[in-house]
PDB file of C-alpha atoms and ligand atoms in Angstrom:
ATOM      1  CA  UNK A   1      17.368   2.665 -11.886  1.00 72.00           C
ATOM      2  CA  UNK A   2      19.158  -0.419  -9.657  1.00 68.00           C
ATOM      3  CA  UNK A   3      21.190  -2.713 -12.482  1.00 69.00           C
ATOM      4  CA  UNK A   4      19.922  -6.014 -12.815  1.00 72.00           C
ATOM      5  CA  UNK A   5      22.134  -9.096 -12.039  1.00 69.00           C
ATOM      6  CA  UNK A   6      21.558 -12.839 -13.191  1.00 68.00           C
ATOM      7  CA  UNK A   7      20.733 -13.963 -16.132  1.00 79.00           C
ATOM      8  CA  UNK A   8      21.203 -11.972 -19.351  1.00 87.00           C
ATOM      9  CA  UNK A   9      18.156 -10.346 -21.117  1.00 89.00           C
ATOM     10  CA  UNK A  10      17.306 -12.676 -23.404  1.00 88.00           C
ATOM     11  CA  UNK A  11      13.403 -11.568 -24.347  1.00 94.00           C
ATOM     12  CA  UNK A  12      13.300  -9.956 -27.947  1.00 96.00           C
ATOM     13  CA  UNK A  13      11.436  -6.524 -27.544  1.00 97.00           C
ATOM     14  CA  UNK A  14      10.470  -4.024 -30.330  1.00 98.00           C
ATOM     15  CA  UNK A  15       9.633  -0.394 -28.940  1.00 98.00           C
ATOM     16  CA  UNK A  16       9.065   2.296 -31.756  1.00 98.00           C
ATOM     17  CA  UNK A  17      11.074   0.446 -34.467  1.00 97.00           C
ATOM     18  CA  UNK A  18      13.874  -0.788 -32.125  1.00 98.00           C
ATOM     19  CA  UNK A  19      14.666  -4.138 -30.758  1.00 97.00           C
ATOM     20  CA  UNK A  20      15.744  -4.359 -27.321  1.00 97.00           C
ATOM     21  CA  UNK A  21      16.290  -7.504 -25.246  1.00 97.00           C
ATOM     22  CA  UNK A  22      14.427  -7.675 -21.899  1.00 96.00           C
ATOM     23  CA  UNK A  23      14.870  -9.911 -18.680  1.00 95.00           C
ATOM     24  CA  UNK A  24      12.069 -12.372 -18.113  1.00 93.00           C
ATOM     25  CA  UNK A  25       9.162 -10.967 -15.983  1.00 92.00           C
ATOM     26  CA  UNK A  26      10.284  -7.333 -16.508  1.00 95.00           C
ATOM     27  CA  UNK A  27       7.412  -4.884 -17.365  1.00 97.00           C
ATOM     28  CA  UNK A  28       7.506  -2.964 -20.274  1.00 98.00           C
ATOM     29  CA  UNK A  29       8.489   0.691 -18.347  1.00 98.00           C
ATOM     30  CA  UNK A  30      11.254  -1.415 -16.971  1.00 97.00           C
ATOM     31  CA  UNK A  31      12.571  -2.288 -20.143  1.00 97.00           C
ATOM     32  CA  UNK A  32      11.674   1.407 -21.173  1.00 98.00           C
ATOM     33  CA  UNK A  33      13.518   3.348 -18.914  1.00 97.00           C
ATOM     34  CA  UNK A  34      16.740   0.742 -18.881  1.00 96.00           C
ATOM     35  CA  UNK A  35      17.198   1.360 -22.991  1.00 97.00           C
ATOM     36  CA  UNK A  36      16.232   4.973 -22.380  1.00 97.00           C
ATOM     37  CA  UNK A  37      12.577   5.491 -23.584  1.00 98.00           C
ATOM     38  CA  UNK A  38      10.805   7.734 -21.953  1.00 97.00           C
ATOM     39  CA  UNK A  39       6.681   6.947 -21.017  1.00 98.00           C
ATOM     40  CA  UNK A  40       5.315   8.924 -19.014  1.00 98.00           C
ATOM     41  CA  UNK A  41       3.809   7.570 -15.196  1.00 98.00           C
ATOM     42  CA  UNK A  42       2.036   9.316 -12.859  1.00 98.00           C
ATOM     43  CA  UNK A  43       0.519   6.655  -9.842  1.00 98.00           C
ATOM     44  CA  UNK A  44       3.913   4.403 -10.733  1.00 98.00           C
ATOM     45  CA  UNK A  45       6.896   4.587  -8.365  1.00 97.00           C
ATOM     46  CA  UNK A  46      10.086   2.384  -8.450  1.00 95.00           C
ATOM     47  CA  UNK A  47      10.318   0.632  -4.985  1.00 94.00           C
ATOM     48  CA  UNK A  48       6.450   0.213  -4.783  1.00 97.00           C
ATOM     49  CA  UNK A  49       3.708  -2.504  -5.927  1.00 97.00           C
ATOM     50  CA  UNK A  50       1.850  -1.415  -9.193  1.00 97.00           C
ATOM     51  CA  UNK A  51      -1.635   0.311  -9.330  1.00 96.00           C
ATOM     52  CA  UNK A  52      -2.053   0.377 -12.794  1.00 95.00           C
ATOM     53  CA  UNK A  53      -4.530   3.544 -11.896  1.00 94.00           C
ATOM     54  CA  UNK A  54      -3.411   6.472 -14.034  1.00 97.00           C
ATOM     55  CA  UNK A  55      -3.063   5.122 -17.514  1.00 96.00           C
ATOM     56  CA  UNK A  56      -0.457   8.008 -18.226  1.00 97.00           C
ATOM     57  CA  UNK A  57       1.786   5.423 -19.503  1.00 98.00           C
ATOM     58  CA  UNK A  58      -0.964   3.677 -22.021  1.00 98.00           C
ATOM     59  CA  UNK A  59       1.392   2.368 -25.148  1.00 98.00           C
ATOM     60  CA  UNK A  60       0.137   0.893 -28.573  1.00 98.00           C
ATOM     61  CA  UNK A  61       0.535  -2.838 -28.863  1.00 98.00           C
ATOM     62  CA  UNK A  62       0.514  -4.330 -32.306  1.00 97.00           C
ATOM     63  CA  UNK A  63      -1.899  -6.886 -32.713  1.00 95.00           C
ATOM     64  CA  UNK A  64      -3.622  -5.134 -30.122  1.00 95.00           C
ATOM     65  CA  UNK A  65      -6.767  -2.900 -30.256  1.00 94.00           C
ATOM     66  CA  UNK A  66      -6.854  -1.670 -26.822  1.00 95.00           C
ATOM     67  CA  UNK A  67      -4.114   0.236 -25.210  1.00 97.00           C
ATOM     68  CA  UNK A  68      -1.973  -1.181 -22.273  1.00 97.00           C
ATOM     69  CA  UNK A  69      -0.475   0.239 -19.260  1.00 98.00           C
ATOM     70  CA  UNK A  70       2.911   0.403 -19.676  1.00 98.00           C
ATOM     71  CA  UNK A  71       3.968  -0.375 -16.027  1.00 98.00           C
ATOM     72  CA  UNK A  72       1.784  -3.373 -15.906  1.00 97.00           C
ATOM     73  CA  UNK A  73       2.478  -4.567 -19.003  1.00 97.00           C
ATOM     74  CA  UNK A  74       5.040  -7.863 -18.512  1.00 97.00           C
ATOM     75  CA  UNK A  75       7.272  -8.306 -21.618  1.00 96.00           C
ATOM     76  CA  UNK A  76       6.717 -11.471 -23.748  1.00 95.00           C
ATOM     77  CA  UNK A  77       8.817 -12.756 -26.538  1.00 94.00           C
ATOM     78  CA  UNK A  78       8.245 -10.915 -30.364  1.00 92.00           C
ATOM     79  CA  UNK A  79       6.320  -8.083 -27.746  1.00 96.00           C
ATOM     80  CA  UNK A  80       6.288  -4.875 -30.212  1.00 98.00           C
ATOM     81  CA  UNK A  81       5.105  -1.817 -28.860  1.00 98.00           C
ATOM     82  CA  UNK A  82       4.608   2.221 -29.685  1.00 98.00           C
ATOM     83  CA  UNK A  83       5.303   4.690 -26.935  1.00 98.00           C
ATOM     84  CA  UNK A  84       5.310   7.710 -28.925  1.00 97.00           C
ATOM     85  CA  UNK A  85       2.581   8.652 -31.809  1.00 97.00           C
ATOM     86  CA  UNK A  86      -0.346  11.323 -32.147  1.00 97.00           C
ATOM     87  CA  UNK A  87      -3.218   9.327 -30.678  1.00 96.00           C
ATOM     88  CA  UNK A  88      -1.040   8.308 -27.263  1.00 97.00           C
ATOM     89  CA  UNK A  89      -0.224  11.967 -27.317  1.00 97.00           C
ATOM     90  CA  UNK A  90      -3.913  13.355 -27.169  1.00 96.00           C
ATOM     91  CA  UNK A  91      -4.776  10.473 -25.100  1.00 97.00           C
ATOM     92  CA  UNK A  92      -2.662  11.194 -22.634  1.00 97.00           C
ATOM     93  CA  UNK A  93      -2.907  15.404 -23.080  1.00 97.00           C
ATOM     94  CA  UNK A  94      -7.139  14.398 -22.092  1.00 97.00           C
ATOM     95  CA  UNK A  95      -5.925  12.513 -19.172  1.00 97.00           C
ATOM     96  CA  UNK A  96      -3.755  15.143 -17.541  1.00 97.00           C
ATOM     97  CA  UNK A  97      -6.832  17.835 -18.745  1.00 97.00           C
ATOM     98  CA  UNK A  98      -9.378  15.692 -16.976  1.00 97.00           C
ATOM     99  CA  UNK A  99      -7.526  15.399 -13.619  1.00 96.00           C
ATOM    100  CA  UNK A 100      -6.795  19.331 -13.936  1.00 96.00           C
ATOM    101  CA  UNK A 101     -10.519  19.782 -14.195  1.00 96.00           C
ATOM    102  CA  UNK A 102     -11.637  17.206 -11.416  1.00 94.00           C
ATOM    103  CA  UNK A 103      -9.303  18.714  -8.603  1.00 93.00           C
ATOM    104  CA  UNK A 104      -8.093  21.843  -7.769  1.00 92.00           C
ATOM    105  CA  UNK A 105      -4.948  22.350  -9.155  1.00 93.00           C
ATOM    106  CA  UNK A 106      -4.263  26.297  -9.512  1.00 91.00           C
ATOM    107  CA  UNK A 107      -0.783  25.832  -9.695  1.00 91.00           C
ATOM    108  CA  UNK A 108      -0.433  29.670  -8.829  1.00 91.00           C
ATOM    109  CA  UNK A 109      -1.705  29.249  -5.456  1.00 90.00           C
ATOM    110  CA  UNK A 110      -0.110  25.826  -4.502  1.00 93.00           C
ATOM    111  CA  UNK A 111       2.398  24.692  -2.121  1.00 92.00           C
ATOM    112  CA  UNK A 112       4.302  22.355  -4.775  1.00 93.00           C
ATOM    113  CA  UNK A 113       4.574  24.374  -7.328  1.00 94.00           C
ATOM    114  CA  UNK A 114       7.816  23.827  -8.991  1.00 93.00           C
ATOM    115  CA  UNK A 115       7.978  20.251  -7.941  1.00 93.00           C
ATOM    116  CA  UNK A 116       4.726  18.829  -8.948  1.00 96.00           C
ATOM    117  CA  UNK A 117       4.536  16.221 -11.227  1.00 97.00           C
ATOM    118  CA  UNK A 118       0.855  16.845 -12.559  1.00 97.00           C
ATOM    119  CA  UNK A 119       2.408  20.107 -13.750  1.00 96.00           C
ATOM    120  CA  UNK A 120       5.452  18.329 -15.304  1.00 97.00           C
ATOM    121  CA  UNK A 121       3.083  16.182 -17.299  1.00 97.00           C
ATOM    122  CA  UNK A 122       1.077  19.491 -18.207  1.00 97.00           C
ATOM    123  CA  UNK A 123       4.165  21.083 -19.901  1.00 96.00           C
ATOM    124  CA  UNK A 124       5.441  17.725 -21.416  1.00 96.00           C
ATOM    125  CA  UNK A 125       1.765  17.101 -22.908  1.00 96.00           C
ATOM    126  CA  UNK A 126       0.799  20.816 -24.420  1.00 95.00           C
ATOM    127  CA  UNK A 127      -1.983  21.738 -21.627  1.00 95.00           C
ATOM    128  CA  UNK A 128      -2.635  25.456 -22.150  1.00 92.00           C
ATOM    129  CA  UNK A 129      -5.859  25.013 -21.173  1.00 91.00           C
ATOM    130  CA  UNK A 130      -8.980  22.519 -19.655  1.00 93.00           C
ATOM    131  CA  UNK A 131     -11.411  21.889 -22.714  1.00 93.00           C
ATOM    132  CA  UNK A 132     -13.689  20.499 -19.770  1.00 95.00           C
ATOM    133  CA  UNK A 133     -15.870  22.313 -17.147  1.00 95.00           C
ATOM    134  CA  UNK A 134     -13.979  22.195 -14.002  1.00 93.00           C
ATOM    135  CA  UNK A 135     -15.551  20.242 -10.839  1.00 92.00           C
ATOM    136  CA  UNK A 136     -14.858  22.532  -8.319  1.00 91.00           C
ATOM    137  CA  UNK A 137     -14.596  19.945  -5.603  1.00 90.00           C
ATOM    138  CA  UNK A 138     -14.891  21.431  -1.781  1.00 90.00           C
ATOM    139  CA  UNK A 139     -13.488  18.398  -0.317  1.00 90.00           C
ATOM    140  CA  UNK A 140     -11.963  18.806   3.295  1.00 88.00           C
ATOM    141  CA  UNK A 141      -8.785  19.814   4.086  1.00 94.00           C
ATOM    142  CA  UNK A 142      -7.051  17.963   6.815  1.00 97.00           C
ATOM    143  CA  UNK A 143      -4.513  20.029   9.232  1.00 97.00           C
ATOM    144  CA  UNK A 144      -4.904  18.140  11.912  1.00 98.00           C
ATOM    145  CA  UNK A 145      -1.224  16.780  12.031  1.00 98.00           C
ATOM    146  CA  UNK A 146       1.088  18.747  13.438  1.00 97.00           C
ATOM    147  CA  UNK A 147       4.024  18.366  10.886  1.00 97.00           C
ATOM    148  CA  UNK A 148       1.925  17.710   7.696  1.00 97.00           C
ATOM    149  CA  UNK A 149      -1.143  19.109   5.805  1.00 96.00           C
ATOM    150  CA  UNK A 150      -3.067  17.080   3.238  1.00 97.00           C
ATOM    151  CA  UNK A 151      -5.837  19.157   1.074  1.00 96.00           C
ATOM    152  CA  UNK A 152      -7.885  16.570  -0.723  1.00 95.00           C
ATOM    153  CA  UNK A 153      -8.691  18.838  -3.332  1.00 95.00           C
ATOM    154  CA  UNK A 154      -5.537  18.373  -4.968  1.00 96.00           C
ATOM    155  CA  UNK A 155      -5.038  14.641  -4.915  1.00 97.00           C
ATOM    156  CA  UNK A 156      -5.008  12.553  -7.952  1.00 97.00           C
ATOM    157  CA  UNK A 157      -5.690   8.887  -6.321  1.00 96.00           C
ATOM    158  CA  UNK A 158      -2.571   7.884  -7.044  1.00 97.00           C
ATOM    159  CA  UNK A 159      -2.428   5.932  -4.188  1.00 97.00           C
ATOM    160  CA  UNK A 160       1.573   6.745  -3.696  1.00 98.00           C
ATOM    161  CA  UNK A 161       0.882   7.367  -0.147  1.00 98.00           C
ATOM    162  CA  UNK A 162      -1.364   4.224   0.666  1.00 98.00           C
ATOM    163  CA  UNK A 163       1.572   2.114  -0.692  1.00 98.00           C
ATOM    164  CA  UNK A 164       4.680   3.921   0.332  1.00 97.00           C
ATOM    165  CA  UNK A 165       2.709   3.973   4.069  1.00 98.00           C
ATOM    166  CA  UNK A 166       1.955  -0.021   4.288  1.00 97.00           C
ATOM    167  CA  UNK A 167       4.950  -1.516   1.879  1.00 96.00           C
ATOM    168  CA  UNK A 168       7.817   0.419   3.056  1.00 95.00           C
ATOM    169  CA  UNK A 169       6.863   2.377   6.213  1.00 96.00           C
ATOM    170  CA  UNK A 170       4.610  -0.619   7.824  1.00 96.00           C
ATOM    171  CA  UNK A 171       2.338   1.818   9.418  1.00 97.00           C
ATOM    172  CA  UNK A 172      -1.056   1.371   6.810  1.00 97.00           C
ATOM    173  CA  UNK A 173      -1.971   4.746   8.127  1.00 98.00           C
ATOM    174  CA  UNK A 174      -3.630   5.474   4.152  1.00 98.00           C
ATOM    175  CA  UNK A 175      -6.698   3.982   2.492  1.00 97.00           C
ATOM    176  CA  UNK A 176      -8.890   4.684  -0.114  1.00 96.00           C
ATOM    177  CA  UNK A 177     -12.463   5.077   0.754  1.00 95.00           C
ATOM    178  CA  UNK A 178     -15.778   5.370  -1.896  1.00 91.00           C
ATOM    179  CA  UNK A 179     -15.736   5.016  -5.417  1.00 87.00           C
ATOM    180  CA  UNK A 180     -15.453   7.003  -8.849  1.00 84.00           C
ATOM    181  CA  UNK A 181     -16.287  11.201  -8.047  1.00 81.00           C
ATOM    182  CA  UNK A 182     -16.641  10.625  -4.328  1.00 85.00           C
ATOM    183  CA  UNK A 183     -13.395   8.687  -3.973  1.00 90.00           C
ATOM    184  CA  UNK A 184     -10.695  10.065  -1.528  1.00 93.00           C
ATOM    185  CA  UNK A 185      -7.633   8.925   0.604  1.00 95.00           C
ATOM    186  CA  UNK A 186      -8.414   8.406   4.649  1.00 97.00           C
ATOM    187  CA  UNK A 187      -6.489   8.667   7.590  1.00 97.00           C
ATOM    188  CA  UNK A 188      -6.989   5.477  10.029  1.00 97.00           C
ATOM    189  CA  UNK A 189     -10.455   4.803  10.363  1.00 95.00           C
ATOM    190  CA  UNK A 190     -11.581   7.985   8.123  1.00 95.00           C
ATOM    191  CA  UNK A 191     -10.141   9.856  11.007  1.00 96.00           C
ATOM    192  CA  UNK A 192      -8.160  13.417  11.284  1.00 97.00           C
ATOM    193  CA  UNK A 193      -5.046  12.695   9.953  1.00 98.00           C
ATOM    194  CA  UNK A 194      -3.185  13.806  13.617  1.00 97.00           C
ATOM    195  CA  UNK A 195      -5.662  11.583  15.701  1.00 97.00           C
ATOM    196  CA  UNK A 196      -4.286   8.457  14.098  1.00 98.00           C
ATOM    197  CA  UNK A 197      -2.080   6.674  16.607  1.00 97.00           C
ATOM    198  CA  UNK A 198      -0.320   4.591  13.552  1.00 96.00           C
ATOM    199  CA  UNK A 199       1.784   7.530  11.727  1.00 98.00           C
ATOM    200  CA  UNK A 200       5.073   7.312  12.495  1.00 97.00           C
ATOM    201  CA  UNK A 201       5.459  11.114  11.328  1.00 97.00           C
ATOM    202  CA  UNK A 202       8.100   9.649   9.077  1.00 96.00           C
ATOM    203  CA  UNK A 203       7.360  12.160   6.300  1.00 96.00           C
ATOM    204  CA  UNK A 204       6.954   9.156   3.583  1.00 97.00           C
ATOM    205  CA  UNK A 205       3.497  10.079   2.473  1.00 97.00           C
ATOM    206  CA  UNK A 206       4.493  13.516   1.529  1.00 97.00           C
ATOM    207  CA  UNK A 207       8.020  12.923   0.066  1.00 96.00           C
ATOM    208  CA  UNK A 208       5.864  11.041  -2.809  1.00 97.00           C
ATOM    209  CA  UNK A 209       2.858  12.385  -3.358  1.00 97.00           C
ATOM    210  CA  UNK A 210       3.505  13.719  -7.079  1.00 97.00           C
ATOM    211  CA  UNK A 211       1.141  17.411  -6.102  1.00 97.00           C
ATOM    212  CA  UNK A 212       0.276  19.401  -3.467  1.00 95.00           C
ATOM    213  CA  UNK A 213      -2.103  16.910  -1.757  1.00 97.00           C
ATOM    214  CA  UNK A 214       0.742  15.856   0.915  1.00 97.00           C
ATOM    215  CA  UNK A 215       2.326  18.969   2.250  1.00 96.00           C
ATOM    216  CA  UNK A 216       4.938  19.861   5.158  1.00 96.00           C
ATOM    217  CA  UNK A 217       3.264  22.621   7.289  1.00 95.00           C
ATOM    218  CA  UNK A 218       5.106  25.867   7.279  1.00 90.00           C
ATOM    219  CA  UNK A 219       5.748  26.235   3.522  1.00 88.00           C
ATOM    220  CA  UNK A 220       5.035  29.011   1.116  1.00 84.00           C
ATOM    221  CA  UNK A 221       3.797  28.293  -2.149  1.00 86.00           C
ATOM    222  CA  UNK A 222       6.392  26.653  -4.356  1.00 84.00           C
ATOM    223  CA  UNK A 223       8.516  26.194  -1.225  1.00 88.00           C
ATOM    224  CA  UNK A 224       7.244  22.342  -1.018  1.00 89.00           C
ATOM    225  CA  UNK A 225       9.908  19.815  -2.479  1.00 90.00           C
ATOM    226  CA  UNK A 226       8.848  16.310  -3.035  1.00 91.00           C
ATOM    227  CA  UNK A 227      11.282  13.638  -3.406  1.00 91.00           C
ATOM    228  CA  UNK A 228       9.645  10.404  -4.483  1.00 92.00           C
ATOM    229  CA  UNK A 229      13.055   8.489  -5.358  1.00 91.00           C
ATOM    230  CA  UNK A 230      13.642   8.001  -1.820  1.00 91.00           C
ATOM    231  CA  UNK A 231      11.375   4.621  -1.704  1.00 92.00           C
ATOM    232  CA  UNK A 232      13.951   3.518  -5.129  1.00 91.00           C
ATOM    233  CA  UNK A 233      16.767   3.713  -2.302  1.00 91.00           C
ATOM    234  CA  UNK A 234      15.002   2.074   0.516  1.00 91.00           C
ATOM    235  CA  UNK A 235      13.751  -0.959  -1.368  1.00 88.00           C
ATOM    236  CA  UNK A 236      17.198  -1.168  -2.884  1.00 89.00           C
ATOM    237  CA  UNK A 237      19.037  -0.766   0.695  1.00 89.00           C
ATOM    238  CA  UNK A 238      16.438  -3.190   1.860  1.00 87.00           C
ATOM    239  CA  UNK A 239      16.849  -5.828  -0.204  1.00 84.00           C
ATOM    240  CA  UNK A 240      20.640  -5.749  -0.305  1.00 84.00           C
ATOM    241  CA  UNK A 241      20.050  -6.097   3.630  1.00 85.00           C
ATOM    242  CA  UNK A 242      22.067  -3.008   3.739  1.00 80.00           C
ATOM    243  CA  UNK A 243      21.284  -1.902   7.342  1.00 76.00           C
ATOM    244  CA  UNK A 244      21.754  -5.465   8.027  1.00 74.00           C
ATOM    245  CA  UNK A 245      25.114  -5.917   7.522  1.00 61.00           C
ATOM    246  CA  UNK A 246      25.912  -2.259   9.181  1.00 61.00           C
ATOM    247  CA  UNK A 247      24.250  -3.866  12.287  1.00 56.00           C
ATOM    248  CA  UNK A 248      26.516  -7.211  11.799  1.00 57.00           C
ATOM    249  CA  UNK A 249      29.764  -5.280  10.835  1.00 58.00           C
ATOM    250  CA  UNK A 250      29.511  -2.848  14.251  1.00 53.00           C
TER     251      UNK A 250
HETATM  252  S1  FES B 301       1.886   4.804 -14.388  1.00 65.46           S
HETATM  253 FE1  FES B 301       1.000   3.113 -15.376  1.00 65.46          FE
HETATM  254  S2  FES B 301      -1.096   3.333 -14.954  1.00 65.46           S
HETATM  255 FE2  FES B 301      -0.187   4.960 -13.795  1.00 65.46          FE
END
């Protein structure tokens, strides 16, 4: 995670028991992962604007009735938190069972096996098996690309790809279309993905996507490696202006 510079934290923070001090305007899974707490996040990756979408990361706040999304939470002053108890444990085990049984995630038979991170959160959360009737969903599956594959079947709507695509790449090649059971990503204009005219083929898309939605072509299953901290680096490098000053120095 980049180190912060400027002012020191100064923000008085309890998480589980323990008080940490946080920078102004940091979110709570900022503060988390600086001190070394560990919340799960699913839709949320460093480098790119927050969805909020997932609620993997769902923590108790005292005072508090309702539970609150870690990565959109912003710290206040006296803020005291729970990121680890029973409740936040089946909440989240119901979460990772429901998008198991919406999608069609036979991790057997998938691409990303071995670097998925719905399967990650299976393990970490107890998921032996899906105490709801699976959807069977026969959405399409786009090939049209000549370097990438995406099978909707196995996206969560993270969105990873719609953001890493217009924030970092530029290109807006991803959007989300409908609503609730018939929502999906889109290429362009609800187009095949390899008739947009926008993609860059720079890869971005599938480097994040945290299953086997986003796939390079010509893997075998569990061959697929994802590598989602790349946008960390390129928002860091950006903002330090690093290829700037490369350009300047030459
Ligand atoms: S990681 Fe916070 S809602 Fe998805």
């Amino acid at each position: 995670m980049r180190p912060r510079t400027g002012p020191r934290p100064n923000v008085p923070v309890t998480i589980d028991g323990v008080e940490h001090q946080a920078y102004e305007g940091e979110t709570l899974l900022e503060l988390a992962r600086r001190v070394g707490v560990r919340i799960p996040t699913l839709c949320h990756l460093e480098g790119l604007s927050v969805y909020g979408g997932c609620r993997l990361c769902v923590v108790e706040v005292a005072g508090d009735r309702r539970l609150s999304p870690a990565c959109a939470l912003e710290v206040t002053a006296e803020l005291e938190v729970t990121t680890q108890s029973w409740d936040l444990h089946e909440h989240r085990r119901r979460i990772v069972e429901l998008l198991f049984a919406e999608g069609d995630h036979v991790c057997a038979f998938c691409v990303s096996s071995g670097s998925c991170e719905l399967q990650d959160l299976a393990t970490e959360h107890d998921v032996d098996h899906i105490h709801y009737d699976f959807a069977h969903p026969d959405q399409a599956v786009d090939a049209s690309h000549p370097k990438y594959s995406l099978d909707r079947n196995r996206c969560v709507l993270c969105t990873r790809c719609v953001r890493v695509c217009d924030e970092v790449e530029g290109a807006h090649v991803w959007d989300m279309a409908m609503r609730g059971s018939q929502g999906r990503i889109v290429a362009g204009m609800d187009q095949p993905w390899g008739e947009v005219a926008d993609c860059t083929w720079c890869g971005k898309c599938v480097l994040v996507c945290p299953t086997g939605a986003l796939s390079f072509k010509g893997r075998a299953t569990s061959e697929m490696v994802h590598d989602p901290d790349v946008v960390a680096f390129l928002a860091a490098a950006r903002e330090d202006g690093e290829w700037l000053d490369r350009k300047a120095d030459a």
